[in-house]
């Protein structure tokens, strides 16, 4: 117990001193007093963890929040699953489009993208002189001659119509020269000119550049790819909003806890941490579910796709997501979840202040 | 430790929280803050914790001018201060241990250190055997003691209490006050807002009296 006499005299001093001191004393004195009292403040702080301990303390908190937020999600499995499913479906749509594009790309990979110029030669024309002339042409990179017999053999091999051709008494196919023009020579209307020039050659029955449909296919693929990226961007925003809303509700539910944490000195980062991990888990689970759904869809269309390919005697195999894309999906889901949680907590945690 | 220099606080509604208040609390003092409800006791405590900011004048805590403190510095300030609330502000979804450990977790103590300090604090308030319980299973007085343990577990140099005996019977109130005195004896500066005048009178410490936002008596 402090005796009253001492208390009274001290209070007298302090009340007189306190009201007067800051105004009367010079700035220097005040600074000295502040420095002294700050020093005292710091001396007490020595009992606190030093920086390396604090780092491990923060790490510990990260670990705890990582685990705790996951078990919180697991404690309400149905609600969590619903949220994850909404996000997963948003992620499935662009993923399916990407898978489709990749498969068509694989299908068209047999044509490596550089167009061919095929010259169908008149029957009984002499190819040697023509070949000499064409190989001297700088616009032509390479040329391959297929005699009528070779052409028939190749046709039989690729079309699977050997039975039918065997019934023909003579070979209906002409000999062909397959030219691979230099890409530069096809720029602008160079392609058209080249075709016209070849068409004018006396040995050539028909010159056809297969550029057009390959070009069309490539454009369609590009368009689809672009569209799926746009769709992915839009749906990523949808995922952000879903996460944002979920986290906003979570914050609202834990308002009293946040107030207490802020009262005892929890920083914004500390308060935000559990919600960021919640977003991360939501996003990662949504990515995983999306990958699973895509795989299911691929399996469902695999049968019909392969039967269709069989009809064309092709050994086409439908490609699924693959490990890399699955990982990418999970990681980008997690990232989206984290970002959405960050946005929501940045907006809403500020509003929650102890009153 | 605490220095108010002509501090006024007016709320946006026009209500006056504090009016031209100046006083100083030295390190190691134990001071009561009293007055009718609405006299500005809570406002004064909130200004110290930067739950509110003064509209005029200077508030200094531990030599630091609170006016120059940005939003990001507030948590560090609050970590230097232990606070006991009338309504405890305990988290009922956590055990007593976890409630008391909260300030240590925030400050980044290791799990081992946290365990030691939490038990020491619970021992001081006589609740060592209740650490695993939920606060909801405790009586009002025990809950208040958990709040006190949480306020002192990180060994703050300043302890604030807002009506810590608000809804406790006289015997429990006296026990709680004796607890605050023990902390004061080991060097902690204590500032307690209370309207329990009889209890305060028995304690014989310095008393600041507020009336309508003004400091009307000190001694």
Coordinates of C-alpha atoms in Angstrom, one line a residue:
Chain A
X1 CA 0.0 0.0 0.0
X2 CA 1.2 3.4 -0.8
X3 CA 0.7 5.8 2.0
X4 CA -1.7 8.6 1.4
X5 CA 0.7 11.4 2.3
X6 CA 3.1 10.5 -0.4
X7 CA 0.4 9.9 -2.8
X8 CA -1.2 13.3 -2.1
X9 CA 2.1 15.2 -2.4
X10 CA 2.9 13.5 -5.6
X11 CA -0.4 14.2 -7.2
X12 CA -0.2 17.8 -6.3
X13 CA 3.1 18.0 -8.1
X14 CA 2.0 16.1 -11.0
X15 CA -1.1 18.0 -11.6
X16 CA 0.7 21.3 -11.4
X17 CA 3.6 20.0 -13.4
X18 CA 1.6 18.2 -16.0
X19 CA -0.6 21.1 -16.9
X20 CA 2.3 23.5 -17.0
X21 CA 5.3 21.4 -18.1
X22 CA 4.8 20.9 -21.8
X23 CA 4.1 24.5 -22.5
X24 CA 6.8 26.0 -20.3
X25 CA 9.7 23.7 -20.9
X26 CA 11.8 24.3 -24.0
X27 CA 11.7 21.8 -26.8
X28 CA 15.1 20.4 -25.8
X29 CA 13.9 19.6 -22.3
X30 CA 10.8 17.9 -23.6
X31 CA 12.8 15.9 -26.0
X32 CA 15.2 14.8 -23.2
X33 CA 12.2 13.7 -21.1
X34 CA 10.7 11.8 -24.0
X35 CA 14.0 10.1 -24.8
X36 CA 14.4 9.1 -21.2
X37 CA 11.0 7.7 -20.9
X38 CA 11.3 5.9 -24.3
X39 CA 14.5 4.3 -23.1
X40 CA 12.7 3.0 -20.0
X41 CA 10.0 1.7 -22.2
X42 CA 12.6 -0.2 -24.3
X43 CA 14.3 -1.6 -21.2
X44 CA 11.1 -3.4 -20.3
X45 CA 10.8 -4.6 -23.8
X46 CA 13.9 -6.7 -23.4
X47 CA 11.8 -9.4 -22.0
X48 CA 10.2 -9.7 -25.4
X49 CA 11.3 -12.2 -28.1
X50 CA 14.1 -11.0 -30.3
X51 CA 13.8 -10.8 -34.0
X52 CA 14.8 -14.4 -34.8
X53 CA 12.4 -15.7 -32.1
X54 CA 9.7 -13.5 -33.6
X55 CA 10.3 -15.0 -37.0
X56 CA 9.9 -18.5 -35.7
X57 CA 6.9 -17.3 -33.8
X58 CA 5.4 -15.9 -37.0
X59 CA 6.2 -19.2 -38.7
X60 CA 4.5 -21.1 -36.0
X61 CA 1.5 -18.9 -36.4
X62 CA 1.6 -19.6 -40.2
X63 CA 1.6 -23.3 -39.5
X64 CA -1.2 -23.1 -37.0
X65 CA -3.4 -21.0 -39.2
X66 CA -2.6 -23.2 -42.2
X67 CA -3.8 -26.2 -40.2
X68 CA -6.6 -24.5 -38.4
X69 CA -8.2 -23.0 -41.5
X70 CA -8.2 -26.4 -43.1
X71 CA -9.9 -28.0 -40.1
X72 CA -12.4 -25.2 -40.0
X73 CA -13.3 -25.9 -43.6
X74 CA -13.5 -29.6 -42.8
X75 CA -15.8 -28.9 -39.8
X76 CA -18.5 -27.7 -42.2
X77 CA -17.9 -30.2 -45.1
X78 CA -21.2 -29.6 -47.0
X79 CA -21.0 -25.8 -47.1
X80 CA -17.3 -25.9 -47.9
X81 CA -17.9 -28.4 -50.7
X82 CA -20.6 -26.3 -52.2
X83 CA -18.4 -23.2 -52.3
X84 CA -15.6 -25.3 -53.8
X85 CA -17.9 -26.8 -56.4
X86 CA -19.1 -23.4 -57.6
X87 CA -15.5 -22.3 -58.1
X88 CA -14.5 -25.7 -59.6
X89 CA -17.2 -25.4 -62.2
X90 CA -16.0 -22.0 -63.1
X91 CA -12.5 -23.4 -63.5
X92 CA -13.7 -26.4 -65.5
X93 CA -15.1 -24.5 -68.4
X94 CA -11.9 -22.8 -69.6
X95 CA -9.9 -25.9 -68.8
X96 CA -12.1 -28.1 -71.1
X97 CA -11.7 -25.6 -73.9
X98 CA -7.9 -25.7 -73.4
X99 CA -8.0 -29.5 -73.5
X100 CA -10.0 -29.4 -76.7
X101 CA -7.6 -26.9 -78.4
X102 CA -4.7 -29.0 -77.4
X103 CA -6.2 -32.1 -78.8
X104 CA -7.0 -30.5 -82.1
X105 CA -3.5 -29.1 -82.2
X106 CA -2.2 -32.6 -81.7
X107 CA -4.5 -33.9 -84.4
X108 CA -3.2 -31.3 -86.9
X109 CA 0.4 -31.7 -85.8
X110 CA 0.9 -34.1 -88.6
X111 CA 1.0 -31.0 -90.8
X112 CA 3.7 -29.2 -89.2
X113 CA 2.2 -25.9 -90.2
X114 CA 4.3 -25.1 -93.3
X115 CA 2.1 -25.4 -96.3
X116 CA 2.8 -27.7 -99.2
X117 CA 2.4 -26.9 -102.9
X118 CA 1.3 -30.0 -104.8
X119 CA 1.8 -30.2 -108.5
X120 CA -0.3 -33.0 -110.2
X121 CA 1.7 -33.8 -113.3
X122 CA 0.2 -34.7 -116.7
X123 CA 0.4 -38.4 -117.5
X124 CA 3.6 -39.4 -119.4
X125 CA 5.3 -36.1 -118.7
X126 CA 9.0 -36.1 -118.0
X127 CA 9.7 -34.9 -114.4
X128 CA 13.5 -34.7 -114.4
X129 CA 13.9 -31.5 -116.3
X130 CA 11.1 -29.9 -114.3
X131 CA 12.7 -30.9 -111.1
X132 CA 16.0 -29.5 -112.1
X133 CA 14.3 -26.2 -113.0
X134 CA 12.3 -26.0 -109.7
X135 CA 15.2 -26.9 -107.5
X136 CA 17.1 -23.9 -108.9
X137 CA 14.2 -21.7 -107.9
X138 CA 15.1 -19.8 -104.7
X139 CA 11.4 -19.7 -103.6
X140 CA 11.3 -23.4 -103.2
X141 CA 13.0 -25.0 -100.2
X142 CA 12.7 -28.6 -101.1
X143 CA 10.8 -30.9 -103.4
X144 CA 9.8 -34.6 -103.4
X145 CA 8.8 -36.6 -106.5
X146 CA 6.2 -39.3 -106.1
X147 CA 5.6 -41.5 -109.1
X148 CA 2.1 -42.6 -109.8
X149 CA 2.9 -46.0 -108.3
X150 CA 4.4 -44.5 -105.1
X151 CA 1.4 -42.2 -104.9
X152 CA -1.0 -45.1 -105.0
X153 CA 1.0 -47.0 -102.4
X154 CA 0.9 -44.0 -100.1
X155 CA -2.8 -43.6 -100.6
X156 CA -3.4 -47.2 -99.8
X157 CA -1.3 -46.9 -96.6
X158 CA -3.0 -43.8 -95.3
X159 CA -6.6 -44.2 -96.5
X160 CA -7.0 -47.8 -95.6
X161 CA -8.8 -48.3 -98.9
X162 CA -6.3 -51.0 -100.2
X163 CA -9.2 -53.4 -100.9
X164 CA -10.9 -51.0 -103.2
X165 CA -7.8 -49.9 -105.1
X166 CA -6.8 -53.5 -105.6
X167 CA -9.9 -53.9 -107.7
X168 CA -8.9 -51.1 -110.1
X169 CA -7.3 -52.3 -113.3
X170 CA -5.1 -49.3 -113.7
X171 CA -3.7 -46.6 -111.4
X172 CA -5.9 -43.5 -111.5
X173 CA -3.4 -41.4 -109.7
X174 CA -1.0 -39.0 -111.4
X175 CA 2.6 -38.6 -110.5
X176 CA 3.0 -35.7 -108.1
X177 CA 5.7 -33.2 -107.1
X178 CA 5.4 -32.0 -103.5
X179 CA 7.1 -28.6 -103.1
X180 CA 7.8 -27.0 -99.9
X181 CA 7.9 -23.3 -100.6
X182 CA 9.9 -20.9 -98.5
X183 CA 7.6 -19.1 -96.1
X184 CA 8.9 -15.7 -97.2
X185 CA 7.8 -16.5 -100.8
X186 CA 4.2 -16.9 -99.6
X187 CA 3.9 -13.5 -98.0
X188 CA 1.2 -11.2 -99.4
X189 CA 0.0 -12.5 -102.8
X190 CA 3.3 -14.4 -103.3
X191 CA 1.5 -17.6 -102.7
X192 CA -1.1 -16.9 -105.4
X193 CA 1.5 -15.9 -107.9
X194 CA 3.6 -19.0 -107.3
X195 CA 0.5 -21.2 -107.8
X196 CA -0.3 -19.4 -111.1
X197 CA 3.2 -19.7 -112.3
X198 CA 3.3 -23.4 -111.6
X199 CA -0.1 -23.9 -113.1
X200 CA 1.3 -22.4 -116.3
X201 CA 4.0 -25.0 -116.7
X202 CA 3.3 -27.4 -119.5
X203 CA 4.0 -30.6 -117.5
X204 CA 1.6 -29.5 -114.7
X205 CA -2.0 -30.6 -114.8
X206 CA -3.0 -28.9 -111.5
X207 CA -1.1 -26.9 -108.9
X208 CA -2.7 -26.7 -105.5
X209 CA -1.5 -24.9 -102.5
X210 CA -2.9 -26.5 -99.3
X211 CA -2.2 -23.3 -97.4
X212 CA -5.8 -22.2 -97.2
X213 CA -7.4 -24.8 -95.0
X214 CA -4.4 -25.2 -92.8
X215 CA -4.4 -21.5 -92.4
X216 CA -8.1 -21.6 -91.6
X217 CA -7.6 -24.3 -89.0
X218 CA -4.8 -22.4 -87.4
X219 CA -6.9 -19.3 -87.2
X220 CA -9.8 -21.2 -85.7
X221 CA -7.5 -22.8 -83.2
X222 CA -6.1 -19.4 -82.3
X223 CA -9.5 -17.9 -82.0
X224 CA -10.6 -20.8 -79.7
X225 CA -7.5 -20.4 -77.6
X226 CA -8.0 -16.7 -77.3
X227 CA -11.6 -17.2 -76.4
X228 CA -10.8 -19.7 -73.8
X229 CA -8.3 -17.3 -72.2
X230 CA -10.9 -14.6 -72.2
X231 CA -13.4 -17.0 -70.7
X232 CA -10.7 -18.1 -68.2
X233 CA -10.1 -14.4 -67.2
X234 CA -13.8 -13.8 -66.8
X235 CA -14.3 -16.9 -64.7
X236 CA -11.2 -16.2 -62.7
X237 CA -13.0 -13.0 -61.7
X238 CA -16.0 -15.0 -60.8
X239 CA -13.8 -17.2 -58.6
X240 CA -12.4 -14.1 -56.9
X241 CA -15.9 -12.8 -56.2
X242 CA -17.1 -16.2 -54.8
X243 CA -14.0 -16.4 -52.6
X244 CA -14.4 -12.7 -51.6
X245 CA -18.0 -13.2 -50.6
X246 CA -17.2 -16.4 -48.7
X247 CA -14.4 -14.7 -46.8
X248 CA -16.5 -11.7 -46.1
X249 CA -19.0 -13.9 -44.4
X250 CA -16.2 -15.7 -42.5
X251 CA -15.0 -12.3 -41.3
X252 CA -18.5 -11.3 -40.2
X253 CA -18.8 -14.6 -38.3
X254 CA -15.6 -14.0 -36.4
X255 CA -16.1 -10.3 -35.8
X256 CA -15.8 -10.5 -32.0
X257 CA -12.6 -12.6 -32.2
X258 CA -11.1 -10.0 -34.6
X259 CA -12.0 -7.2 -32.2
X260 CA -10.3 -8.9 -29.3
X261 CA -7.2 -9.7 -31.4
X262 CA -7.0 -6.0 -32.5
X263 CA -7.5 -4.9 -28.9
X264 CA -4.5 -6.9 -27.6
X265 CA -2.3 -5.6 -30.4
X266 CA -2.7 -8.0 -33.3
X267 CA -1.4 -6.5 -36.5
X268 CA -3.4 -6.4 -39.8
X269 CA -1.2 -9.2 -41.1
X270 CA -1.9 -11.3 -38.1
X271 CA -5.7 -10.8 -38.3
X272 CA -5.7 -11.5 -42.0
X273 CA -3.6 -14.6 -41.9
X274 CA -6.3 -17.2 -41.1
X275 CA -8.5 -15.8 -43.8
X276 CA -5.8 -15.9 -46.4
X277 CA -5.2 -19.5 -45.6
X278 CA -8.9 -20.2 -45.8
X279 CA -8.9 -18.6 -49.3
X280 CA -5.9 -20.6 -50.3
X281 CA -7.5 -23.9 -49.2
X282 CA -10.8 -23.1 -50.9
X283 CA -8.9 -22.2 -54.2
X284 CA -6.6 -25.3 -54.1
X285 CA -9.5 -27.6 -53.4
X286 CA -11.6 -26.0 -56.2
X287 CA -8.6 -26.5 -58.5
X288 CA -8.3 -30.2 -57.5
X289 CA -12.0 -30.8 -58.0
X290 CA -11.9 -29.0 -61.4
X291 CA -9.0 -31.2 -62.5
X292 CA -11.0 -34.2 -61.4
X293 CA -14.1 -33.1 -63.3
X294 CA -12.1 -32.4 -66.5
X295 CA -10.6 -35.8 -66.2
X296 CA -14.1 -37.3 -65.9
X297 CA -15.3 -35.4 -68.9
X298 CA -12.4 -36.6 -71.0
X299 CA -13.1 -40.1 -70.0
X300 CA -16.7 -39.7 -71.0
X301 CA -15.9 -38.5 -74.5
X302 CA -12.9 -40.7 -75.0
X303 CA -14.8 -43.7 -76.2
X304 CA -16.8 -41.9 -78.9
X305 CA -13.8 -39.8 -80.0
X306 CA -11.7 -42.9 -80.5
X307 CA -14.4 -44.7 -82.4
X308 CA -14.7 -41.6 -84.6
X309 CA -10.9 -41.6 -85.1
X310 CA -11.0 -45.3 -86.0
X311 CA -13.4 -44.6 -88.8
X312 CA -10.7 -42.4 -90.3
X313 CA -8.1 -45.2 -89.7
X314 CA -6.4 -42.8 -87.4
X315 CA -4.6 -43.7 -84.2
X316 CA -5.7 -40.5 -82.4
X317 CA -5.7 -40.6 -78.7
X318 CA -7.6 -38.1 -76.6
X319 CA -5.3 -36.3 -74.3
X320 CA -6.4 -35.5 -70.7
X321 CA -5.1 -32.7 -68.6
X322 CA -1.8 -34.3 -67.8
X323 CA 0.2 -33.8 -64.6
X324 CA 1.5 -30.4 -65.5
X325 CA -1.8 -28.9 -66.3
X326 CA -3.4 -30.5 -63.2
X327 CA -0.7 -28.8 -61.1
X328 CA -1.2 -25.6 -62.9
X329 CA -5.0 -25.7 -62.2
X330 CA -4.5 -26.4 -58.5
X331 CA -1.8 -23.7 -58.1
X332 CA -3.8 -21.1 -60.0
X333 CA -6.9 -22.0 -58.0
X334 CA -4.9 -21.6 -54.8
X335 CA -3.5 -18.3 -56.0
X336 CA -7.0 -17.0 -57.0
X337 CA -8.3 -18.1 -53.6
X338 CA -5.5 -16.2 -51.8
X339 CA -6.0 -13.1 -53.9
X340 CA -9.8 -13.1 -53.4
X341 CA -9.3 -13.6 -49.6
X342 CA -6.8 -10.8 -49.6
X343 CA -9.1 -8.4 -51.4
X344 CA -12.0 -9.2 -49.1
X345 CA -10.0 -9.0 -45.9
X346 CA -8.4 -5.8 -47.0
X347 CA -11.8 -4.2 -47.5
X348 CA -13.6 -5.7 -44.5
X349 CA -11.0 -6.0 -41.8
X350 CA -10.4 -2.3 -41.8
X351 CA -14.1 -1.7 -40.9
X352 CA -13.8 -3.9 -37.8
X353 CA -12.3 -1.7 -35.1
X354 CA -12.8 -2.1 -31.4
X355 CA -15.3 0.5 -30.1
Chain B
X1 CA 4.2 7.1 -18.5
X2 CA 0.9 8.7 -19.5
X3 CA 0.7 12.4 -20.2
X4 CA -2.4 14.3 -21.3
X5 CA -1.9 17.9 -22.3
X6 CA -5.0 19.9 -22.9
X7 CA -6.7 17.0 -24.5
X8 CA -10.2 17.4 -26.0
X9 CA -12.2 14.7 -27.7
X10 CA -15.4 15.6 -29.5
X11 CA -17.3 12.9 -31.3
X12 CA -18.7 13.6 -34.8
X13 CA -22.1 13.6 -33.3
X14 CA -21.1 16.7 -31.3
X15 CA -21.0 14.8 -28.1
X16 CA -18.1 15.8 -25.9
X17 CA -15.9 13.0 -24.6
X18 CA -13.2 14.9 -23.0
X19 CA -12.7 18.7 -22.6
X20 CA -9.3 20.3 -22.0
X21 CA -7.9 17.6 -19.8
X22 CA -4.3 17.6 -18.6
X23 CA -2.7 15.2 -16.2
X24 CA 0.3 13.0 -15.9
X25 CA 0.7 9.5 -14.5
X26 CA 4.2 8.6 -13.6
X27 CA 5.8 5.2 -14.1
X28 CA 5.0 2.8 -11.3
X29 CA 1.9 4.8 -10.1
X30 CA -1.5 3.3 -9.4
X31 CA -4.3 5.7 -10.3
X32 CA -8.1 5.4 -10.2
X33 CA -10.2 7.2 -12.7
X34 CA -13.7 7.9 -11.6
X35 CA -16.9 9.8 -12.5
X36 CA -20.4 9.1 -13.5
X37 CA -21.1 7.1 -16.6
X38 CA -20.6 9.3 -19.6
X39 CA -18.1 11.5 -17.7
X40 CA -15.4 10.5 -20.1
X41 CA -13.7 7.6 -18.3
X42 CA -13.9 5.2 -21.3
X43 CA -13.0 8.0 -23.7
X44 CA -9.9 8.6 -21.8
X45 CA -8.8 5.0 -21.8
X46 CA -9.7 4.7 -25.5
X47 CA -7.4 7.7 -26.3
X48 CA -4.5 5.9 -24.5
X49 CA -5.1 2.8 -26.6
X50 CA -5.7 4.7 -29.8
X51 CA -9.2 3.3 -30.1
X52 CA -10.0 7.0 -30.5
X53 CA -7.9 9.9 -31.4
X54 CA -7.9 13.3 -29.6
X55 CA -9.4 16.2 -31.5
X56 CA -7.2 18.6 -29.7
X57 CA -4.1 18.4 -27.5
X58 CA -1.4 15.8 -27.0
X59 CA -1.5 12.4 -25.6
X60 CA 1.8 10.7 -24.8
X61 CA 2.2 7.1 -23.7
X62 CA 5.7 5.9 -22.8
X63 CA 7.1 9.1 -24.1
X64 CA 5.6 8.7 -27.6
X65 CA 3.2 11.2 -29.0
X66 CA 0.2 9.3 -30.1
X67 CA -0.8 12.0 -32.6
X68 CA 2.2 11.1 -34.8
X69 CA 1.4 7.4 -34.8
X70 CA 0.0 6.0 -38.0
X71 CA -2.6 3.2 -38.3
X72 CA 0.2 0.7 -38.8
X73 CA 1.8 1.5 -35.5
X74 CA -1.3 1.0 -33.4
X75 CA -0.8 -2.7 -32.8
X76 CA 2.7 -2.2 -31.5
X77 CA 1.4 0.4 -29.0
X78 CA -1.4 -2.0 -27.8
X79 CA 1.1 -4.7 -27.3
X80 CA 2.9 -2.5 -24.8
X81 CA -0.4 -2.1 -22.8
X82 CA -2.4 -4.6 -20.9
X83 CA -6.1 -4.0 -20.8
X84 CA -8.9 -5.5 -18.7
X85 CA -12.4 -4.9 -19.9
X86 CA -15.6 -4.8 -18.0
X87 CA -17.1 -7.4 -20.3
X88 CA -13.9 -9.5 -20.3
X89 CA -13.7 -9.7 -24.1
X90 CA -12.9 -13.4 -23.8
X91 CA -13.2 -15.8 -26.7
X92 CA -15.6 -18.5 -25.8
X93 CA -14.5 -20.9 -28.6
X94 CA -11.1 -21.2 -27.0
X95 CA -9.9 -22.6 -23.8
X96 CA -8.7 -20.4 -20.9
X97 CA -5.1 -21.2 -21.8
X98 CA -5.6 -20.1 -25.4
X99 CA -7.3 -16.9 -24.3
X100 CA -4.4 -16.0 -22.1
X101 CA -1.9 -17.0 -24.7
X102 CA -3.3 -14.7 -27.4
X103 CA -1.1 -11.7 -26.7
X104 CA 2.0 -13.9 -26.7
X105 CA 1.0 -15.6 -29.9
X106 CA 0.6 -12.1 -31.5
X107 CA 4.0 -11.0 -30.1
X108 CA 5.5 -14.1 -31.6
X109 CA 6.6 -16.1 -28.6
X110 CA 7.7 -19.7 -29.1
X111 CA 5.2 -22.4 -28.0
X112 CA 7.5 -23.4 -25.0
X113 CA 7.9 -19.8 -23.8
X114 CA 4.1 -19.2 -24.2
X115 CA 3.3 -22.2 -22.1
X116 CA 5.6 -21.1 -19.3
X117 CA 4.3 -17.5 -19.3
X118 CA 0.6 -18.4 -19.5
X119 CA 0.9 -20.8 -16.6
X120 CA 2.8 -18.1 -14.6
X121 CA 0.0 -15.6 -15.3
X122 CA -2.8 -18.1 -14.5
X123 CA -1.0 -18.9 -11.3
X124 CA -0.9 -15.3 -10.3
X125 CA -4.7 -15.0 -10.7
X126 CA -5.2 -18.4 -9.0
X127 CA -6.7 -20.2 -12.0
X128 CA -3.9 -22.6 -12.8
X129 CA -6.1 -25.6 -12.5
X130 CA -8.7 -24.2 -15.0
X131 CA -6.5 -23.7 -18.0
X132 CA -8.2 -26.4 -20.1
X133 CA -11.7 -25.2 -19.4
X134 CA -13.7 -22.9 -21.7
X135 CA -14.2 -19.5 -20.1
X136 CA -18.0 -20.1 -20.4
X137 CA -17.7 -22.7 -17.7
X138 CA -16.2 -20.1 -15.3
X139 CA -18.0 -17.8 -12.9
X140 CA -18.0 -14.0 -13.5
X141 CA -15.2 -13.4 -11.1
X142 CA -13.1 -16.2 -12.6
X143 CA -13.7 -14.8 -16.1
X144 CA -12.5 -11.4 -15.0
X145 CA -9.4 -13.0 -13.6
X146 CA -8.8 -14.8 -16.9
X147 CA -9.1 -11.3 -18.5
X148 CA -6.5 -10.0 -16.1
X149 CA -4.2 -12.9 -16.7
X150 CA -4.4 -12.1 -20.4
X151 CA -3.7 -8.4 -19.8
X152 CA -0.5 -9.1 -17.8
X153 CA 0.8 -12.3 -19.5
X154 CA 3.2 -10.3 -21.8
X155 CA 4.4 -8.2 -18.8
X156 CA 3.2 -4.8 -20.1
X157 CA 4.6 -1.7 -18.4
X158 CA 1.1 -0.2 -18.4
X159 CA -2.1 -1.9 -17.2
X160 CA -5.5 -0.3 -18.0
X161 CA -8.7 -1.5 -16.6
X162 CA -12.2 -0.3 -17.5
X163 CA -14.7 -1.1 -14.7
X164 CA -13.0 -4.4 -13.9
X165 CA -15.3 -5.0 -10.9
X166 CA -18.4 -3.7 -12.7
X167 CA -20.7 -6.6 -12.0
X168 CA -18.9 -8.5 -9.2
X169 CA -19.9 -8.6 -5.6
X170 CA -17.9 -6.6 -3.1
X171 CA -15.8 -9.5 -1.9
X172 CA -14.7 -10.5 -5.4
X173 CA -14.2 -6.8 -6.3
X174 CA -11.8 -6.4 -3.4
X175 CA -9.9 -9.5 -4.5
X176 CA -9.6 -8.2 -8.0
X177 CA -8.3 -4.8 -6.8
X178 CA -5.8 -6.6 -4.5
X179 CA -4.6 -8.4 -7.6
X180 CA -4.0 -5.0 -9.4
X181 CA -2.1 -3.8 -6.4
X182 CA 0.2 -6.8 -6.5
X183 CA 1.0 -6.0 -10.1
X184 CA 1.6 -2.3 -9.2
X185 CA 4.0 -3.4 -6.5
X186 CA 6.2 -5.1 -9.1
X187 CA 6.5 -1.9 -11.0
X188 CA 3.6 -1.9 -13.4
X189 CA 1.8 1.4 -13.9
X190 CA -1.9 0.8 -13.3
X191 CA -4.8 3.0 -14.3
X192 CA -8.3 1.8 -13.3
X193 CA -11.5 3.3 -14.4
X194 CA -14.2 2.6 -11.8
X195 CA -17.3 4.1 -10.3
X196 CA -17.2 2.0 -7.2
X197 CA -16.4 4.9 -4.9
X198 CA -16.5 3.0 -1.7
X199 CA -13.9 0.5 -2.9
X200 CA -11.7 3.2 -4.3
X201 CA -11.8 5.2 -1.1
X202 CA -10.6 2.1 0.9
X203 CA -7.7 1.6 -1.6
X204 CA -6.1 5.0 -0.8
X205 CA -4.5 5.7 -4.2
X206 CA -4.5 8.7 -6.3
X207 CA -7.9 9.4 -7.8
X208 CA -8.7 11.4 -10.9
X209 CA -12.3 12.5 -11.1
X210 CA -14.0 13.4 -14.3
X211 CA -17.2 15.3 -14.7
X212 CA -18.8 16.0 -18.1
X213 CA -15.5 15.4 -19.8
X214 CA -13.4 17.7 -17.5
X215 CA -11.0 16.7 -14.8
X216 CA -12.5 18.1 -11.6
X217 CA -10.4 16.5 -8.9
X218 CA -7.0 14.9 -8.7
X219 CA -5.8 13.5 -5.4

